[in-house]
Backbone as CSV, one residue per row, in Angstrom:
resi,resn,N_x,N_y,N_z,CA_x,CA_y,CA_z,C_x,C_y,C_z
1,UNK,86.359,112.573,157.282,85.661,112.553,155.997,86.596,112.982,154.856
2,UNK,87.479,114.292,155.089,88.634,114.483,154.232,89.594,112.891,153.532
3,UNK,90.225,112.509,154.746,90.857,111.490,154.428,90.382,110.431,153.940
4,UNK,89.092,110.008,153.563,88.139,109.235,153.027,88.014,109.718,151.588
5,UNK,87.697,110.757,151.758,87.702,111.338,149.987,88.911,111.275,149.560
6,UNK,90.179,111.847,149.752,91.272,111.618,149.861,91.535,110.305,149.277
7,UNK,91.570,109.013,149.722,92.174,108.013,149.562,91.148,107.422,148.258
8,UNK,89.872,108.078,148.143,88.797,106.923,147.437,89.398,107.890,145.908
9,UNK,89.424,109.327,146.118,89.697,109.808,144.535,91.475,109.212,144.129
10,UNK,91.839,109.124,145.220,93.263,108.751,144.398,93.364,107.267,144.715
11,UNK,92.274,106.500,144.884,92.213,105.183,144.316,91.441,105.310,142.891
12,UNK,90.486,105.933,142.927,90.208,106.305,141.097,91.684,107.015,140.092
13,UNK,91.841,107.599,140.282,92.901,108.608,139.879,93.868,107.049,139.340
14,UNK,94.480,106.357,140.414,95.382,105.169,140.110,94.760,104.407,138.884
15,UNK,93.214,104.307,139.254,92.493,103.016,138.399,92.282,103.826,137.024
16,UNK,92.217,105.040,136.681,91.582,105.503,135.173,93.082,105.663,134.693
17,UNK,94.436,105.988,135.831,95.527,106.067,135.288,96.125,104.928,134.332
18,UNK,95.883,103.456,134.744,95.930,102.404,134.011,95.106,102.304,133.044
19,UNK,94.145,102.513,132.838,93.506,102.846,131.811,93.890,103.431,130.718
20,UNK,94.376,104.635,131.158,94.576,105.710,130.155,95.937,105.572,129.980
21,UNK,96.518,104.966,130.177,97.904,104.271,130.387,98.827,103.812,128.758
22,UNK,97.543,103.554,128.160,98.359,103.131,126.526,96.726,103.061,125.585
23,UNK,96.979,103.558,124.639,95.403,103.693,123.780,94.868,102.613,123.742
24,UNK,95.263,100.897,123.790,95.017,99.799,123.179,93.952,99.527,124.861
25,UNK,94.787,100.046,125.804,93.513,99.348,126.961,92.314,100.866,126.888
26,UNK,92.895,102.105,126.573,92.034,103.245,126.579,90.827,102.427,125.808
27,UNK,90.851,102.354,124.104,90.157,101.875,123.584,89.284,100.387,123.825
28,UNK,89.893,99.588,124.473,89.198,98.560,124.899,88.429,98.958,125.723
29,UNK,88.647,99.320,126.831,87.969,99.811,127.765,86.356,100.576,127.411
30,UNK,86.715,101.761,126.471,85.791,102.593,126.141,84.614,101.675,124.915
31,UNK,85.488,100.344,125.008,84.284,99.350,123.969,83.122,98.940,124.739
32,UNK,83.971,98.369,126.286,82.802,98.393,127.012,81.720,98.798,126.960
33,UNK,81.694,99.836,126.915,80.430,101.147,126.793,80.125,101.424,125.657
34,UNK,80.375,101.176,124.838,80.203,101.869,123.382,80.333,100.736,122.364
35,UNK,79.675,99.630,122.751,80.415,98.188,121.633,79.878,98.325,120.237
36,UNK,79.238,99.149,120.080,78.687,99.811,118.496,79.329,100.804,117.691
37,UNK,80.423,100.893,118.314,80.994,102.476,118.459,81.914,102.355,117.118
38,UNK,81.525,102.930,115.693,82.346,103.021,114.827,84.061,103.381,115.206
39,UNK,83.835,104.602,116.155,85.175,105.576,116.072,85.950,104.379,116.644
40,UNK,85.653,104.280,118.251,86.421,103.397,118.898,86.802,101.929,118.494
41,UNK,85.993,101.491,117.059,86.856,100.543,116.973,88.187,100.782,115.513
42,UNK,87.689,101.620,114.920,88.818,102.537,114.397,90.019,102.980,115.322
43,UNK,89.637,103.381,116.112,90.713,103.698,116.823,91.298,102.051,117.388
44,UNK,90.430,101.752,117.749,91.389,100.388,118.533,92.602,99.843,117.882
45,UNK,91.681,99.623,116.398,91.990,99.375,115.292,92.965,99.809,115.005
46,UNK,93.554,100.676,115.013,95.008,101.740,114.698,95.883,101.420,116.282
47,UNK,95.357,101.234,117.155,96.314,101.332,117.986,97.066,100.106,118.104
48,UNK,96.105,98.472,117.601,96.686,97.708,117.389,97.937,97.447,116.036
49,UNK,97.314,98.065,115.078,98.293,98.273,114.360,99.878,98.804,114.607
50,UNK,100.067,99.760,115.353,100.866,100.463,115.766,101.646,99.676,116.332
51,UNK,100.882,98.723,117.440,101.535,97.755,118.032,101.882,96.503,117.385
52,UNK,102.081,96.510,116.348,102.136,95.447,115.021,101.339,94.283,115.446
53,UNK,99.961,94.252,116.025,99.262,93.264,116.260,97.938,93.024,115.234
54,UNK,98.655,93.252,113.879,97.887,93.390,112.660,96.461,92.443,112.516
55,UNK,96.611,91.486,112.782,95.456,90.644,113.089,94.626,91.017,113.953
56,UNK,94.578,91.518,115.098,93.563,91.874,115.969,93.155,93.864,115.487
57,UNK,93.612,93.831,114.371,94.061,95.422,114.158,92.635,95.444,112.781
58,UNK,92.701,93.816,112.108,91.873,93.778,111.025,90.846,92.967,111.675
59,UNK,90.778,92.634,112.197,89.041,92.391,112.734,88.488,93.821,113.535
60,UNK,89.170,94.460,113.779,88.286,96.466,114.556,87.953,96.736,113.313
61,UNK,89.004,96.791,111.869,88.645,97.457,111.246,87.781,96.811,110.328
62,UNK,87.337,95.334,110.303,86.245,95.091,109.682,84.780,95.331,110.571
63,UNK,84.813,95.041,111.853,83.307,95.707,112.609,83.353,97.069,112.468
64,UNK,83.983,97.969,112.240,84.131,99.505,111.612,83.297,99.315,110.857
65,UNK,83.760,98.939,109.598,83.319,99.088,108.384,81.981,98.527,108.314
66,UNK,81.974,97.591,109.144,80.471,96.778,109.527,78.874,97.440,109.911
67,UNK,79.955,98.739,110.998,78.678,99.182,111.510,78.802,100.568,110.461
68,UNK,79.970,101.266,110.146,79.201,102.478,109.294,80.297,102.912,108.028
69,UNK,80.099,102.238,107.312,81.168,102.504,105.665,81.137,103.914,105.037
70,UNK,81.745,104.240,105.594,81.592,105.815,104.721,83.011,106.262,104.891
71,UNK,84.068,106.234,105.362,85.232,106.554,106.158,86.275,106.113,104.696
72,UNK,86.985,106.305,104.008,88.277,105.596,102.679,89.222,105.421,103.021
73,UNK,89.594,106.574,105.121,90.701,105.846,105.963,90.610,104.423,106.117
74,UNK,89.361,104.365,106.678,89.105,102.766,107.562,89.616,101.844,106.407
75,UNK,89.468,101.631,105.298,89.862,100.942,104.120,91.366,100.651,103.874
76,UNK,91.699,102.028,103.971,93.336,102.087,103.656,93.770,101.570,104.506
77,UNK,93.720,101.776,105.440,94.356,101.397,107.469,94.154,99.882,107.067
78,UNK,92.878,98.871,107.117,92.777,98.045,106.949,93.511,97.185,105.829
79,UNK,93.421,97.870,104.601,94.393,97.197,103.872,96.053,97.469,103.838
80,UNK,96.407,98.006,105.128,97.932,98.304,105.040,98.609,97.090,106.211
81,UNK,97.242,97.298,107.127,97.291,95.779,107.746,97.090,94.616,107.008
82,UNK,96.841,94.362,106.103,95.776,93.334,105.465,98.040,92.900,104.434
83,UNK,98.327,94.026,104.325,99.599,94.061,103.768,100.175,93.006,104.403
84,UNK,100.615,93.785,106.009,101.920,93.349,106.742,101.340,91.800,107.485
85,UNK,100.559,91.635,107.264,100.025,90.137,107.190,99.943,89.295,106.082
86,UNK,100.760,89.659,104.957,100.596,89.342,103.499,99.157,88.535,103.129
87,UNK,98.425,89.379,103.365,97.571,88.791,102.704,97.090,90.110,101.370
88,UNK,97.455,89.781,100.467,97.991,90.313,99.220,96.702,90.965,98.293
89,UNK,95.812,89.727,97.990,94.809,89.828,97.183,93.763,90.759,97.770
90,UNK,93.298,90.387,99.353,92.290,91.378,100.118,93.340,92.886,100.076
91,UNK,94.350,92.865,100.702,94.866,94.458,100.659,94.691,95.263,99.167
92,UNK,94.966,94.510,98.311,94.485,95.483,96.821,93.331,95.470,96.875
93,UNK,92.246,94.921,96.865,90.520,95.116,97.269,90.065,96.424,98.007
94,UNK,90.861,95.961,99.386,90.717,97.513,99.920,91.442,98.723,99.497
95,UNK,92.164,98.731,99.057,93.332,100.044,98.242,92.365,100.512,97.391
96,UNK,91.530,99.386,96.834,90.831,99.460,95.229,89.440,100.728,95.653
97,UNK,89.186,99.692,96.848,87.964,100.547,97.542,88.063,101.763,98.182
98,UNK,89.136,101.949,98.522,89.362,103.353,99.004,89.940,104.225,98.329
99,UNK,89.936,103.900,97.137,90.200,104.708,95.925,88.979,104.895,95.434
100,UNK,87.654,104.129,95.514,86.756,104.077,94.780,85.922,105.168,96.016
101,UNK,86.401,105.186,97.022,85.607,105.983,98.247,85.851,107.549,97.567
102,UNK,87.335,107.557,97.464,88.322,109.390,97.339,88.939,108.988,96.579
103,UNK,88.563,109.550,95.123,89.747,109.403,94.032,90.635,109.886,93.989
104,UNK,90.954,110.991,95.258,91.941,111.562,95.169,92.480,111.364,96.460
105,UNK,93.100,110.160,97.057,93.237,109.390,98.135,95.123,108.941,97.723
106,UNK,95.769,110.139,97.736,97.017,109.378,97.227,97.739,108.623,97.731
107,UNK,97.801,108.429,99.385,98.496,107.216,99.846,97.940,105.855,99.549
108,UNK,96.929,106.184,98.713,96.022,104.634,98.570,96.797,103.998,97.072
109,UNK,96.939,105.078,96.208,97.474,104.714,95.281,99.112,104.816,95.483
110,UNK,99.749,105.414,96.321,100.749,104.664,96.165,101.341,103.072,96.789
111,UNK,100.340,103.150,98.165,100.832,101.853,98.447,100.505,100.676,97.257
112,UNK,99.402,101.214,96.876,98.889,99.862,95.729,99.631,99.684,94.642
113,UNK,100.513,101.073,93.673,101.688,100.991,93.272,102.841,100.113,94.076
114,UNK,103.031,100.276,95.106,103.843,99.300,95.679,103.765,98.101,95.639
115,UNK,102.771,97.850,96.106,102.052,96.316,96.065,102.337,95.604,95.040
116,UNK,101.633,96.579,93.542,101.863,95.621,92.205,103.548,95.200,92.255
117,UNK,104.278,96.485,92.418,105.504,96.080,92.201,106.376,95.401,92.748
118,UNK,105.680,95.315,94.249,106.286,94.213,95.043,105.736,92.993,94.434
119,UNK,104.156,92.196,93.905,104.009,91.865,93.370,104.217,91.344,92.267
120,UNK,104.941,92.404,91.273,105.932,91.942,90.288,104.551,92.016,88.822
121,UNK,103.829,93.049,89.850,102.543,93.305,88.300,102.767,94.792,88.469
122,UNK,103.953,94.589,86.895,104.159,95.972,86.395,102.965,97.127,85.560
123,UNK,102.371,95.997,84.937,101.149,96.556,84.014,100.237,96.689,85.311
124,UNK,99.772,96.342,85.712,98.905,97.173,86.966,99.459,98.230,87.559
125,UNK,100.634,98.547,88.018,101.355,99.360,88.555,101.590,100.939,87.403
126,UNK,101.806,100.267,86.464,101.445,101.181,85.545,100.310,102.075,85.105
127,UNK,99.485,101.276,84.636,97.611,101.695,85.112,97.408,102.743,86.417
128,UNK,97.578,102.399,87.440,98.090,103.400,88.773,98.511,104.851,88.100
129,UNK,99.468,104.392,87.833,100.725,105.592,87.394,99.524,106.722,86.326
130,UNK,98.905,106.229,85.247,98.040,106.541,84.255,97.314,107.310,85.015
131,UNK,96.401,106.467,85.998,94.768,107.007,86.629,95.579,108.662,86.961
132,UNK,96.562,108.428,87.813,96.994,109.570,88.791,97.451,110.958,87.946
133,UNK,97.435,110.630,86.273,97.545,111.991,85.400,96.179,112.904,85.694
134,UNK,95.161,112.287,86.242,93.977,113.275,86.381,93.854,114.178,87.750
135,UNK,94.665,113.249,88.388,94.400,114.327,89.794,95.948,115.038,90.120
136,UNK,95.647,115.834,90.991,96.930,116.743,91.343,97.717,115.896,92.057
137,UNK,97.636,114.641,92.669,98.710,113.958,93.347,99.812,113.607,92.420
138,UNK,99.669,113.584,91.616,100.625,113.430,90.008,102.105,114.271,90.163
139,UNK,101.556,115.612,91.559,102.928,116.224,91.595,103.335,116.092,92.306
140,UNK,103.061,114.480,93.216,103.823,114.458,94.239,105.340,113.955,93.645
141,UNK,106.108,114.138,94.263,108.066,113.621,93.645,107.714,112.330,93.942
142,UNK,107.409,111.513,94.776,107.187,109.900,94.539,107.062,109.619,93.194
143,UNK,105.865,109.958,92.694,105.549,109.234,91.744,105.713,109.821,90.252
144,UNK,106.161,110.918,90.271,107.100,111.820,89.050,108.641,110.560,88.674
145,UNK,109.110,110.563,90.365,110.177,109.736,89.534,110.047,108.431,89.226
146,UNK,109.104,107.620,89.593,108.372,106.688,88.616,107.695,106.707,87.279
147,UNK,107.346,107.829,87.117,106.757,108.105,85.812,107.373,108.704,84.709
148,UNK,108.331,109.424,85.224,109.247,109.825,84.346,110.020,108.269,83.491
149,UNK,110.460,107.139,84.576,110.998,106.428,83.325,110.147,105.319,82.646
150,UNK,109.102,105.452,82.819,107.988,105.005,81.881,108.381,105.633,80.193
């Protein structure tokens, strides 16, 4: 009976080890069970990202947002993917929105500073620069030495 238990837990032990093996099957896995599951598809969502599989990274993070919008990460995450897939116009939407979530969300405004300027829209980028005199992110050194040669 020992050697029976024996072999059946460390045939589980092997099987949850693959599992737990890399977040992208962790999280799939745990969709199974949970296919409503805000967190887990946030998380999926990030783990695909990570794995630069940006496309399968922005459909988690739109059923996220689907089942419960309250989060100004899920936004940002999504539009940083929404980036490295150039799709240009939706990533400022979401930057826009997750600024509109936490006004004081400063990686949101700087990537979107980026954006314009990768963009080559200085007067938007500027505007950015403006909003950020109201909040304390203003002292971050990023964007001091942008503003300074304004």
């Amino acid at each position: 009976m020992l050697s029976f238990c024996v072999v059946f837990w460390g045939i589980l032990t092997i099987r949850h080890n693959r599992i737990w093996s890399n977040p992208i099957t962790f999280y799939e896995n745990n969709l199974k069970y949970e296919p409503n599951s805000f967190i887990e598809h946030t998380n999926l969502g990030m783990a695909y990202a990570d794995a630069g599989r940006n496309d399968d990274a922005i459909a988690q993070y739109e059923k996220a947002i689907a089942i419960d919008d309250v989060y100004p990460q899920v936004h940002f995450d999504l539009a940083n993917s929404l980036t490295a897939v150039k799709n240009y116009d939706q990533a400022e939407k979401e930057y826009l929105q997750t600024i509109k979530m936490d006004p004081q969300f400063g990686s949101a405004y700087r990537n979107l500073y980026s954006l314009y300027i990768y963009l080559g829209e200085k007067d938007k980028a500027a505007e950015i620069l403006k909003k950020l005199i109201k909040y304390p992110i203003i002292n971050n050194q990023y964007f001091k030495k942008y503003y300074n040669k304004k």
